[in-house]
Each structure stands twice: as structure tokens, then as C-alpha cells.
Coordinates of C-alpha atoms in Angstrom, one line a residue:
M1 CA 79.9 -38.3 -142.7
N2 CA 76.8 -40.3 -143.1
L3 CA 76.9 -43.9 -145.2
D4 CA 73.7 -42.4 -147.4
T5 CA 75.7 -40.0 -149.0
V6 CA 78.0 -42.3 -150.1
L7 CA 75.5 -44.3 -152.0
Q8 CA 74.3 -41.2 -153.0
K9 CA 77.6 -40.2 -154.4
H10 CA 77.8 -44.0 -156.2
A11 CA 74.1 -43.2 -157.5
R12 CA 75.5 -39.7 -159.3
T13 CA 78.7 -41.2 -160.7
T14 CA 77.8 -45.0 -161.5
P15 CA 74.2 -45.2 -162.1
N16 CA 74.1 -48.2 -164.0
K17 CA 76.1 -50.2 -162.1
L18 CA 74.4 -53.0 -160.0
A19 CA 74.1 -52.1 -156.5
L20 CA 71.8 -54.7 -154.8
G21 CA 70.6 -58.2 -156.4
W22 CA 68.3 -61.0 -154.6
E23 CA 66.8 -64.1 -156.3
S24 CA 63.9 -62.4 -157.9
G25 CA 65.1 -58.8 -159.1
E26 CA 68.5 -56.8 -158.6
Y27 CA 68.5 -52.8 -158.4
T28 CA 71.3 -50.1 -160.2
Y29 CA 72.9 -47.4 -157.8
Q30 CA 70.4 -45.3 -159.5
E31 CA 67.6 -47.5 -158.9
L32 CA 68.4 -48.7 -155.2
N33 CA 68.9 -44.6 -154.5
E34 CA 65.2 -44.1 -155.9
K35 CA 63.7 -46.8 -153.9
I36 CA 65.4 -45.4 -150.8
Q37 CA 64.4 -41.4 -151.4
N38 CA 60.8 -42.8 -152.2
L39 CA 60.5 -44.8 -148.5
A40 CA 62.5 -41.6 -147.0
T41 CA 59.8 -39.8 -148.1
H42 CA 57.1 -42.2 -146.7
F43 CA 58.6 -42.3 -143.6
L44 CA 59.0 -38.2 -143.5
L45 CA 54.9 -38.1 -144.7
N46 CA 54.0 -40.7 -141.7
G47 CA 55.5 -38.7 -139.1
S48 CA 58.9 -39.3 -138.9
K49 CA 61.6 -37.0 -137.8
A50 CA 64.8 -37.1 -137.1
G51 CA 66.4 -38.8 -133.9
D52 CA 62.9 -41.1 -134.3
R53 CA 63.5 -44.9 -133.7
I54 CA 62.5 -46.9 -136.8
A55 CA 62.5 -50.8 -136.5
L56 CA 63.6 -53.2 -139.1
I57 CA 62.1 -56.6 -138.8
V58 CA 62.8 -58.8 -141.5
D59 CA 64.8 -61.4 -143.1
N60 CA 67.7 -60.7 -145.5
C61 CA 65.8 -58.9 -148.7
P62 CA 66.0 -55.7 -150.8
E63 CA 63.2 -53.7 -148.2
F64 CA 65.7 -54.2 -145.5
V65 CA 68.7 -52.3 -147.3
I66 CA 66.1 -50.1 -148.5
S67 CA 64.6 -49.2 -145.5
Y68 CA 67.8 -49.1 -143.8
Y69 CA 69.4 -46.3 -145.8
A70 CA 66.5 -44.4 -145.4
C71 CA 66.4 -44.1 -142.1
M72 CA 70.0 -42.6 -142.2
R73 CA 68.5 -40.1 -144.8
V74 CA 65.6 -38.5 -142.6
G75 CA 67.9 -38.8 -139.7
A76 CA 66.2 -41.9 -137.9
I77 CA 67.7 -44.3 -135.9
S78 CA 67.3 -47.6 -137.3
V79 CA 66.9 -50.5 -134.9
P80 CA 67.2 -53.7 -136.5
I81 CA 66.0 -56.7 -134.9
N82 CA 65.4 -60.6 -135.4
P83 CA 62.4 -61.5 -137.0
N84 CA 62.9 -65.1 -135.2
F85 CA 62.3 -63.9 -131.9
T86 CA 59.3 -64.8 -129.7
S87 CA 56.8 -62.5 -128.5
R88 CA 58.8 -61.7 -125.0
E89 CA 61.5 -61.2 -127.0
F90 CA 60.2 -58.3 -129.1
S91 CA 58.3 -57.0 -126.4
V92 CA 61.7 -55.8 -124.2
I93 CA 63.4 -54.6 -127.1
I94 CA 60.3 -52.8 -128.8
N95 CA 59.4 -51.4 -125.4
D96 CA 62.9 -50.4 -124.5
S97 CA 63.3 -48.1 -128.4
T98 CA 59.8 -47.6 -128.8
P99 CA 59.9 -47.4 -132.5
K100 CA 57.8 -44.8 -134.4
I101 CA 57.8 -47.4 -137.1
I102 CA 58.3 -50.9 -137.6
V103 CA 59.6 -52.4 -140.9
T104 CA 58.3 -56.0 -141.0
N105 CA 56.2 -59.1 -142.8
E106 CA 52.6 -59.5 -141.8
I107 CA 53.4 -62.5 -139.7
V108 CA 55.5 -60.7 -137.2
K109 CA 53.0 -57.5 -137.5
E110 CA 50.2 -60.5 -135.9
I111 CA 52.8 -61.2 -133.4
L112 CA 53.5 -58.0 -132.7
L113 CA 49.4 -56.8 -132.5
N114 CA 49.1 -59.4 -130.2
I115 CA 52.1 -58.1 -127.7
N116 CA 51.0 -54.9 -124.9
L117 CA 53.4 -52.4 -126.7
E118 CA 54.4 -49.8 -124.9
C119 CA 54.0 -47.4 -128.2
D120 CA 51.6 -47.3 -130.9
P121 CA 53.7 -47.4 -134.0
K122 CA 52.6 -47.3 -137.6
Y123 CA 53.3 -50.7 -139.8
F124 CA 55.7 -50.5 -143.0
I125 CA 54.7 -54.1 -144.3
V126 CA 57.2 -55.5 -146.8
G127 CA 55.6 -55.7 -150.8
S128 CA 53.2 -53.1 -150.0
Q129 CA 53.2 -49.9 -151.4
N130 CA 55.3 -48.0 -149.5
F131 CA 57.7 -49.8 -151.2
N132 CA 56.5 -50.3 -154.5
N133 CA 54.5 -47.1 -155.3
P134 CA 56.2 -43.6 -156.2
I135 CA 56.0 -40.7 -154.2
P136 CA 54.2 -37.6 -157.2
N137 CA 57.3 -35.7 -157.8
D138 CA 56.2 -32.7 -156.0
S139 CA 56.2 -35.0 -153.0
M140 CA 59.4 -36.2 -153.6
Q141 CA 61.3 -32.7 -152.7
T142 CA 59.9 -32.9 -149.1
S143 CA 62.6 -32.0 -147.2
M144 CA 65.7 -33.9 -146.2
N145 CA 67.5 -31.0 -144.9
L146 CA 67.0 -32.3 -141.2
I147 CA 68.9 -31.7 -137.9
E148 CA 72.2 -34.2 -138.2
I149 CA 72.3 -36.6 -135.1
E150 CA 75.0 -38.8 -134.2
E151 CA 73.2 -42.0 -133.5
G152 CA 72.9 -44.1 -136.9
T153 CA 71.5 -47.5 -135.4
I154 CA 70.7 -49.3 -132.1
L155 CA 71.8 -52.7 -132.1
Y156 CA 70.8 -55.2 -128.7
T157 CA 73.2 -57.3 -127.6
S158 CA 72.0 -61.0 -128.2
G159 CA 71.2 -61.2 -124.7
T160 CA 73.3 -64.4 -123.9
T161 CA 74.2 -63.4 -120.5
G162 CA 71.1 -61.6 -119.7
T163 CA 69.0 -58.9 -120.5
P164 CA 69.5 -57.6 -124.1
K165 CA 71.2 -53.9 -124.2
G166 CA 70.9 -51.6 -127.1
A167 CA 74.2 -50.6 -128.3
I168 CA 73.9 -46.8 -129.7
L169 CA 76.3 -46.9 -133.0
T170 CA 77.1 -43.3 -134.3
H171 CA 77.6 -42.3 -137.9
Q172 CA 81.0 -42.0 -137.8
N173 CA 81.2 -45.4 -135.6
L174 CA 79.4 -47.0 -138.9
Y175 CA 81.4 -45.3 -141.4
H176 CA 84.7 -46.1 -140.2
N177 CA 84.3 -49.7 -139.9
A178 CA 83.3 -49.7 -143.5
K179 CA 85.6 -47.8 -144.5
T180 CA 88.8 -48.9 -142.7
F181 CA 87.2 -52.9 -142.9
A182 CA 87.1 -52.0 -147.1
E183 CA 90.4 -51.1 -147.5
A184 CA 91.8 -53.9 -145.1
F185 CA 90.4 -56.0 -148.0
N186 CA 91.4 -53.8 -150.8
M187 CA 87.7 -53.7 -151.9
K188 CA 86.8 -52.3 -155.2
E189 CA 84.4 -51.5 -157.1
D190 CA 83.7 -54.7 -158.7
E191 CA 83.7 -56.5 -155.4
K192 CA 80.9 -58.7 -155.3
T193 CA 80.0 -60.1 -151.6
L194 CA 76.8 -63.0 -151.2
I195 CA 75.1 -62.3 -147.9
V196 CA 73.4 -64.8 -146.0
A197 CA 74.8 -64.1 -142.8
P198 CA 71.3 -62.0 -140.8
L199 CA 71.7 -58.5 -141.7
F200 CA 69.9 -57.4 -138.2
H201 CA 73.5 -58.5 -137.2
T202 CA 76.1 -56.1 -137.1
A203 CA 78.6 -58.5 -138.5
A204 CA 76.9 -58.7 -141.8
Q205 CA 76.0 -54.8 -142.1
S206 CA 79.4 -53.7 -141.7
N207 CA 81.6 -56.7 -143.1
C208 CA 79.2 -57.0 -146.1
L209 CA 76.6 -54.9 -146.9
N210 CA 78.4 -51.1 -145.5
S211 CA 81.7 -52.3 -146.7
I212 CA 80.5 -53.5 -150.4
M213 CA 78.9 -50.1 -150.7
Y214 CA 81.2 -48.2 -149.8
S215 CA 83.6 -49.6 -152.1
G216 CA 80.7 -48.9 -154.8
G217 CA 80.3 -52.8 -155.3
Y218 CA 77.7 -55.2 -155.4
S219 CA 76.2 -57.1 -153.0
Y220 CA 73.6 -60.6 -153.8
L221 CA 71.2 -61.5 -150.7
L222 CA 70.1 -65.0 -149.4
P223 CA 67.5 -64.5 -147.4
R224 CA 68.7 -66.9 -144.8
W225 CA 71.2 -70.0 -144.6
K226 CA 69.2 -73.1 -146.4
S227 CA 72.0 -75.6 -147.1
S228 CA 75.2 -75.2 -147.9
A229 CA 74.5 -76.1 -151.8
K230 CA 72.1 -73.5 -151.8
T231 CA 75.1 -71.3 -150.5
L232 CA 78.1 -72.1 -153.2
S233 CA 75.6 -72.6 -156.0
A234 CA 74.7 -68.8 -155.4
M235 CA 78.4 -67.9 -154.7
Q236 CA 79.3 -70.0 -158.3
E237 CA 76.3 -68.1 -159.9
Q238 CA 77.0 -64.7 -158.6
K239 CA 81.0 -64.9 -158.9
T240 CA 81.3 -63.9 -155.5
T241 CA 84.8 -62.7 -154.5
F242 CA 84.1 -61.7 -150.8
F243 CA 82.2 -63.6 -148.7
F244 CA 81.6 -63.5 -144.6
G245 CA 80.2 -66.5 -142.4
P246 CA 80.5 -67.5 -139.0
P247 CA 82.7 -71.0 -138.5
T248 CA 79.8 -73.0 -138.8
M249 CA 79.0 -72.2 -142.5
Y250 CA 82.5 -73.0 -143.2
T251 CA 82.0 -76.0 -141.6
Y252 CA 78.5 -76.9 -143.1
M253 CA 80.4 -76.2 -146.5
L254 CA 83.2 -78.3 -146.0
S255 CA 80.7 -80.9 -145.5
D256 CA 79.5 -80.7 -149.1
P257 CA 80.5 -83.8 -151.1
N258 CA 80.8 -81.7 -154.2
I259 CA 82.5 -78.3 -152.5
K260 CA 85.5 -78.8 -155.4
E261 CA 83.1 -79.2 -158.3
Y262 CA 81.9 -75.5 -157.8
N263 CA 83.7 -72.8 -159.8
L264 CA 83.8 -70.2 -157.2
K265 CA 85.7 -66.9 -157.9
L266 CA 86.6 -66.1 -154.2
R267 CA 89.2 -63.8 -153.1
F268 CA 88.6 -64.2 -149.2
A269 CA 86.5 -65.3 -146.9
Y270 CA 86.2 -64.1 -143.4
T271 CA 85.0 -65.2 -140.6
G272 CA 84.1 -64.0 -136.4
G273 CA 81.4 -64.1 -134.1
A274 CA 82.9 -67.6 -132.7
P275 CA 86.3 -68.9 -132.4
L276 CA 88.0 -70.3 -135.7
S277 CA 89.3 -73.8 -134.9
S278 CA 92.8 -75.2 -135.5
S279 CA 91.1 -78.4 -137.8
L280 CA 88.2 -75.9 -139.7
F281 CA 91.4 -73.3 -140.4
N282 CA 93.4 -76.1 -141.7
K283 CA 90.5 -78.1 -143.8
W284 CA 89.3 -75.0 -145.7
R285 CA 93.3 -74.3 -146.6
E286 CA 93.6 -77.9 -147.8
T287 CA 90.4 -78.2 -149.9
M288 CA 90.2 -74.3 -151.6
G289 CA 93.5 -73.9 -151.7
F290 CA 93.8 -70.3 -149.3
E291 CA 93.2 -69.1 -145.9
I292 CA 89.9 -68.4 -143.6
V293 CA 90.9 -64.4 -142.6
E294 CA 89.5 -64.2 -138.9
G295 CA 88.6 -61.5 -137.1
Y296 CA 87.4 -60.0 -133.5
G297 CA 84.6 -57.7 -132.9
L298 CA 82.0 -57.1 -131.2
T299 CA 78.5 -55.2 -131.0
E300 CA 79.8 -52.3 -129.1
C301 CA 82.8 -51.8 -131.3
S302 CA 80.7 -51.5 -134.8
P303 CA 81.6 -54.4 -135.1
V304 CA 85.2 -55.2 -136.2
V305 CA 88.3 -54.3 -133.5
S306 CA 91.3 -56.4 -135.4
I307 CA 91.5 -58.9 -138.4
N308 CA 94.3 -61.4 -139.4
P309 CA 96.2 -59.4 -142.1
P310 CA 94.4 -60.2 -145.4
N311 CA 97.8 -59.4 -147.8
G312 CA 99.8 -59.9 -145.0
R313 CA 101.0 -62.4 -142.1
K314 CA 98.4 -64.4 -140.7
K315 CA 98.4 -66.5 -137.2
L316 CA 96.7 -69.6 -136.6
G317 CA 94.3 -68.7 -133.5
S318 CA 94.7 -65.0 -133.5
V319 CA 92.5 -62.6 -134.5
G320 CA 95.5 -60.5 -135.8
I321 CA 96.1 -56.9 -135.4
P322 CA 93.9 -53.8 -134.3
I323 CA 92.5 -52.3 -137.7
N324 CA 93.4 -48.7 -138.5
D325 CA 93.0 -45.9 -135.6
V326 CA 91.7 -48.4 -133.0
S327 CA 94.0 -48.9 -129.8
V328 CA 93.7 -52.1 -127.7
K329 CA 95.2 -52.7 -123.9
I330 CA 95.5 -55.5 -121.7
V331 CA 95.1 -55.4 -118.5
N332 CA 95.2 -57.0 -114.9
E333 CA 92.0 -56.6 -112.3
L334 CA 93.9 -53.5 -111.2
F335 CA 93.6 -52.1 -114.9
E336 CA 97.2 -52.5 -115.2
E337 CA 99.1 -53.4 -118.2
V338 CA 100.1 -56.6 -118.3
G339 CA 103.4 -57.8 -120.3
I340 CA 103.6 -59.9 -123.6
D341 CA 101.8 -63.7 -123.6
E342 CA 100.1 -63.0 -120.2
P343 CA 96.4 -62.8 -120.3
G344 CA 94.3 -59.9 -119.2
E345 CA 91.0 -58.1 -120.5
L346 CA 91.1 -56.6 -123.6
L347 CA 90.3 -52.6 -123.4
V348 CA 89.2 -50.8 -127.0
K349 CA 89.2 -46.7 -127.6
G350 CA 88.6 -45.7 -131.1
P351 CA 86.0 -44.0 -133.8
N352 CA 84.4 -47.6 -134.0
V353 CA 83.7 -47.8 -129.8
M354 CA 79.5 -47.1 -129.4
Q355 CA 78.3 -44.2 -127.9
G356 CA 77.0 -46.2 -124.8
Y357 CA 73.5 -48.0 -124.3
Y358 CA 70.5 -46.8 -124.8
K359 CA 68.6 -45.6 -121.6
R360 CA 71.4 -47.1 -119.7
L361 CA 73.5 -44.9 -117.9
E362 CA 75.0 -47.0 -115.4
D363 CA 75.7 -50.0 -117.7
T364 CA 77.4 -47.3 -120.2
Q365 CA 79.6 -45.6 -117.1
I366 CA 80.4 -49.7 -115.7
A367 CA 81.0 -50.4 -119.7
F368 CA 84.0 -47.7 -119.8
I369 CA 87.5 -46.5 -118.2
D370 CA 89.1 -43.4 -118.7
G371 CA 87.8 -43.7 -122.7
W372 CA 88.2 -47.3 -122.6
F373 CA 85.3 -50.1 -123.4
K374 CA 85.5 -52.9 -121.9
T375 CA 85.1 -56.0 -124.0
G376 CA 85.0 -58.5 -121.0
D377 CA 87.4 -60.6 -122.9
I378 CA 90.2 -62.4 -121.7
A379 CA 93.2 -61.5 -124.5
K380 CA 96.5 -62.1 -124.8
R381 CA 99.1 -60.0 -127.3
D382 CA 102.2 -61.8 -128.9
T383 CA 105.7 -59.7 -129.6
D384 CA 104.5 -58.9 -132.7
G385 CA 101.5 -57.4 -131.6
Y386 CA 98.5 -59.9 -132.5
L387 CA 95.9 -60.5 -130.7
Y388 CA 94.5 -64.4 -129.3
I389 CA 91.2 -63.8 -127.7
V390 CA 91.6 -66.6 -124.6
D391 CA 88.0 -66.6 -123.3
R392 CA 85.2 -64.7 -122.4
K393 CA 86.1 -62.9 -118.5
K394 CA 82.9 -64.2 -117.3
D395 CA 83.1 -67.8 -118.5
M396 CA 86.4 -68.1 -116.8
I397 CA 86.5 -71.2 -114.2
I398 CA 88.5 -71.1 -111.2
R399 CA 89.5 -74.5 -110.4
S400 CA 91.4 -75.0 -107.0
G401 CA 92.5 -71.2 -107.3
F402 CA 93.9 -71.9 -111.1
N403 CA 92.2 -70.4 -113.9
V404 CA 90.8 -72.7 -116.6
Y405 CA 89.8 -70.8 -120.1
P406 CA 86.9 -72.8 -121.5
K407 CA 88.1 -71.9 -124.9
E408 CA 91.9 -73.8 -124.4
V409 CA 90.0 -77.0 -123.4
E410 CA 87.2 -76.8 -126.6
D411 CA 90.1 -76.3 -128.8
V412 CA 91.7 -79.9 -127.2
L413 CA 88.2 -81.7 -127.3
C414 CA 87.7 -80.4 -131.2
Q415 CA 91.3 -82.2 -132.0
H416 CA 89.4 -85.3 -131.0
P417 CA 88.0 -87.0 -134.5
A418 CA 85.0 -87.6 -133.1
V419 CA 83.9 -84.5 -131.6
L420 CA 81.8 -81.6 -134.5
E421 CA 81.8 -79.1 -131.5
A422 CA 82.3 -79.0 -127.5
A423 CA 81.5 -76.3 -125.1
V424 CA 83.2 -75.8 -121.6
I425 CA 81.3 -74.6 -118.4
G426 CA 81.9 -74.4 -114.5
F427 CA 80.2 -76.0 -112.4
S428 CA 80.0 -75.2 -108.1
D429 CA 82.0 -77.4 -106.2
N430 CA 82.6 -77.1 -102.0
E431 CA 86.3 -78.1 -101.9
K432 CA 87.1 -77.1 -105.0
G433 CA 85.2 -73.9 -105.9
E434 CA 84.6 -75.1 -109.3
L435 CA 84.7 -77.7 -111.3
V436 CA 85.0 -78.4 -115.5
K437 CA 82.0 -79.5 -117.5
A438 CA 82.2 -80.1 -121.3
V439 CA 79.1 -80.4 -123.6
V440 CA 79.8 -82.3 -126.9
L441 CA 77.9 -83.0 -129.6
L442 CA 79.5 -86.0 -131.8
K443 CA 79.9 -86.5 -135.5
D444 CA 78.1 -89.9 -135.1
D445 CA 75.6 -90.6 -132.7
C446 CA 76.8 -93.7 -130.7
I447 CA 80.3 -94.3 -130.0
E448 CA 81.3 -96.4 -127.3
N449 CA 82.4 -95.6 -124.4
I450 CA 83.6 -91.9 -125.5
T451 CA 83.3 -90.0 -122.6
S452 CA 86.3 -92.0 -120.9
E453 CA 88.2 -92.2 -124.5
L454 CA 87.6 -88.0 -124.3
E455 CA 88.6 -87.6 -120.2
E456 CA 91.9 -89.2 -121.7
F457 CA 92.0 -87.6 -124.4
C458 CA 91.8 -84.8 -122.6
K459 CA 94.6 -85.6 -119.9
K460 CA 97.0 -86.4 -122.6
R461 CA 97.1 -82.3 -123.8
L462 CA 96.1 -80.4 -120.4
A463 CA 96.8 -79.7 -117.2
T464 CA 95.4 -82.1 -114.8
Y465 CA 93.4 -79.1 -113.2
K466 CA 91.9 -78.1 -117.1
V467 CA 90.7 -81.7 -117.9
P468 CA 86.9 -81.8 -117.8
Q469 CA 85.6 -83.9 -114.9
K470 CA 81.9 -84.3 -116.2
F471 CA 81.1 -84.7 -119.8
E472 CA 77.5 -84.3 -121.4
I473 CA 76.5 -85.5 -124.7
V474 CA 74.1 -83.9 -126.7
K475 CA 72.4 -83.9 -129.9
E476 CA 72.4 -80.0 -130.5
L477 CA 74.0 -76.9 -128.9
P478 CA 72.3 -74.1 -127.8
K479 CA 73.8 -71.2 -130.1
T480 CA 73.0 -67.4 -131.4
N481 CA 72.0 -66.4 -135.3
L482 CA 75.9 -66.2 -135.8
G483 CA 76.6 -69.3 -134.9
K484 CA 77.6 -68.3 -131.3
I485 CA 77.2 -71.1 -128.9
I486 CA 75.0 -69.9 -125.5
K487 CA 76.7 -70.5 -122.3
A488 CA 73.9 -69.3 -120.0
K489 CA 71.3 -71.6 -121.4
L490 CA 73.9 -74.6 -121.0
R491 CA 74.5 -73.6 -117.6
E492 CA 70.6 -73.6 -117.4
L493 CA 69.9 -77.2 -118.9
Y494 CA 73.4 -78.8 -117.8
V495 CA 74.4 -77.5 -114.6

């Protein structure tokens, strides 16, 4: 099953229902379907064929949505890319994926024309005739009965730990995640989402665009995050019922002094991509009267693996239980399953797991064991089957033979009233092997003796070997577009 066929079904059964909106316009399902058909024909007339890659390098806009589903319609593989990348980052991904067509804007096109690319793509510019000029009726009959291929999209990992790798997600992966996510939140055709998280990222694609479209609902696009006031105003105006954003977006919204004055219709607020702190969870519940739903996922899993039940029992600090048809297990270094509440590496198997890494057979083989995908995350499971992410396996610090999980230390630091955010990294020590360093962003710039205060705060709440030996007070933490702190960059800067 291809998600584009679901969209076409909505265009037939509810043609006049609104499907997509943005600041200057909106499309019904019939209008959106016609735009997709038109662009799909343009793709074919410009030489695109089944299996070709088409890069989408734009912010959240209707052209992204049209292009994304047009790729599905012609059997091409979409390659969404962050439009804010540098020349070097563009070069790595484009030379790896070698797209036949690039959908972008004039600014990015100029950057790309000055890069030594190993392919010669055609450019479709947002707002150009490819999107606005209808194809004559006789040309519209260009055959869409192409060879069906498994691959739906290639999403490049964030590169927080090294060179980006392209995760190949199949149509089955995309369909399963959209369907299962929509069912978990009981989404119906009256569901409305506001998409401000970037659509070039798997979370916004699956959790918002695809799941809402699967349900026959309505998506409203904001190009990018500008302010909490802009987002909250749009939520109120659009009567948004479902919202997804990383924890940082919720932090920003709660900092808006007028948040309680907005007449919001939210049923659910969902988060993922970075840990949800207990302080943020509690403050949102106290302020808004309902709880943020936390889930866990990663690009290679389309992305959702587990969700704290939206309509069931939620456990603070947990990322919930696996979604339908997805299996997980937690193993030690010998890949033997560990017991209840014991930490180990989380493995995943199911229809959400990627086909593999594009053109990287060895990396793909390393990523799997006996059909199970190795997430690289340390997790544990309680007696009720709820999962808890302890930390990234590669981020774990070993001090004097004891395992220190940075997330645990970060959670403690974030309980201090002066701390806005914290990231914990390890650094080498001849005697202990590794020691612990905390990089801290404060709510207020100047606080006297804050490092000593933070050290004492940790000593009262953590075993001695977990207490940071060094503190670095910073004005900014390097992050990905979804608000995940880039630990590799922190090590470059502060180790």
C-alpha cells in the first residue's frame, strides 16, 4: 500500500474537504490531488522514472507536500534535505543520493550551482511553472502505471555522530507508521494539525503530515518556528487538535506570559526527538490541564517505535509501549536478553524498520543482528512493559569501571531552578578512565558561585561517581533542527 493511493481515495470520496493550508492559501483534497498529478506529470516529462531520486530542499510549504506525494505517484524516491545546510553538507548528501531532480528555491539553487556535484540534476523551483502551470489534458494521461518499487524515501541521519547515512524507508514502513500512529491517537477526518516541525525530518512527515492525511484530516503549515506567540496564534486560529514538537518548542510556549489567554482546541500534544524532562511535563500539565504524550523513535524506524498511551496510563519518564506489530527486546553485550529494570541495548523488529542504509551494505549489516535493528540506545523495561530510555550507548561514560548514563545526570541538573538545559559528556582521565563534565545553560546569565552550587546539588542526589567533576556554563547549546543536543559538537568544543 502506497500513502498516495490513500490521498487519491480521499480526493474521490471527500473532494471538497480541506486537506492543506498555509498562510496565503489552502487546498481541498481534490485540488491537492490535481496539483500532485500535475507535478507528477512534469516529473515524468523531465525524464524521471521509477527508482530515481528526487531531492526536496525546501522549508515547510505546499510545494514540499505536493512534491513528496508526486514522488510516490511516479515511483521516484524522495530525498528530503534541510535547506539550511552548508555547501559541504549539501555536497555530501547530493553526491551520495545523485538525484535526477531537485525541488528547491532560488537561494539554495545558487549554492548548489557553485558546488562540484557528481550528478547533473534538473531544478524545479518553488513558485515556478512546474507547480503553477497545468499540463494539457492529453498530457495528463501520461502513464502512472510504473513498476512498483519498495523504496519510498531516503532520509539522511542527522550526522550528530559522523557522516550522514541515508536510511531507506519503504512504502510499507511509511504506511505502517502513519496508520499505526493515527490509530494510537484515534485520529478521524476532523483532526487538524499545525506543522511547524521541519518536514524534511521524519518526525514531522510521519507524526503529522502522513498520519493526518491517512485519517483524511487537515494540515496547516508554518514555514518554520518563529516565536511561541506566532505558533499559539496559529493554533488558535486553525483550531488545531493535534500538535507535535520537540520538548524545546513546549518550553518556549510555556514561557509565553499569555499562553493561558489563547483559546486552544488541542486534544493531544505529542513530543519526541529529545528527552522530556519531568519539570517540563509537570509544568505543561499544570498550565494546560492535560499531559504531553512522549514517544520514542528514530529515523531508521520510520520513526515511531513506542508511545506513552494517549488514552491510557502514562508513566512519567517512560516512552511508553511499542506500537502495534513492533517488537522490542533489551540485550547485554552478548546480545542476551536482560531482566526487568535492567539496562541494555534496545533492539527493534517490525514493519517500521528501514530496509537498510543507501549504498552502505557493510553499515547495514552492522546495524542488524538476526533481523533485529540495533538502535544504539540504552533502555530498560518495567513489569508493565513500559520502556525507559536510559541513554545513548555511545554516550555512556565509564568512570572507574562504573557506568554513568549522562541522561540521569542531566535530569538531576535540570531540576535545579537556575538551570534551563544541561548536557553531560565524558572526558579522558589517566586514573579513572573517564570523568564527567556538565555543559550547562542557565535561565539567567550571572549567578554567583553557580558551579559550586550545582556540584553540591548533584552530590545530594547522585552517587559520588556520577557527580560531574567539571562544569562549563555556556550561552548556547548546539542542536539539531529537532532540538536534540549535538554531543559530538560539545566534545569538540569542551573536551
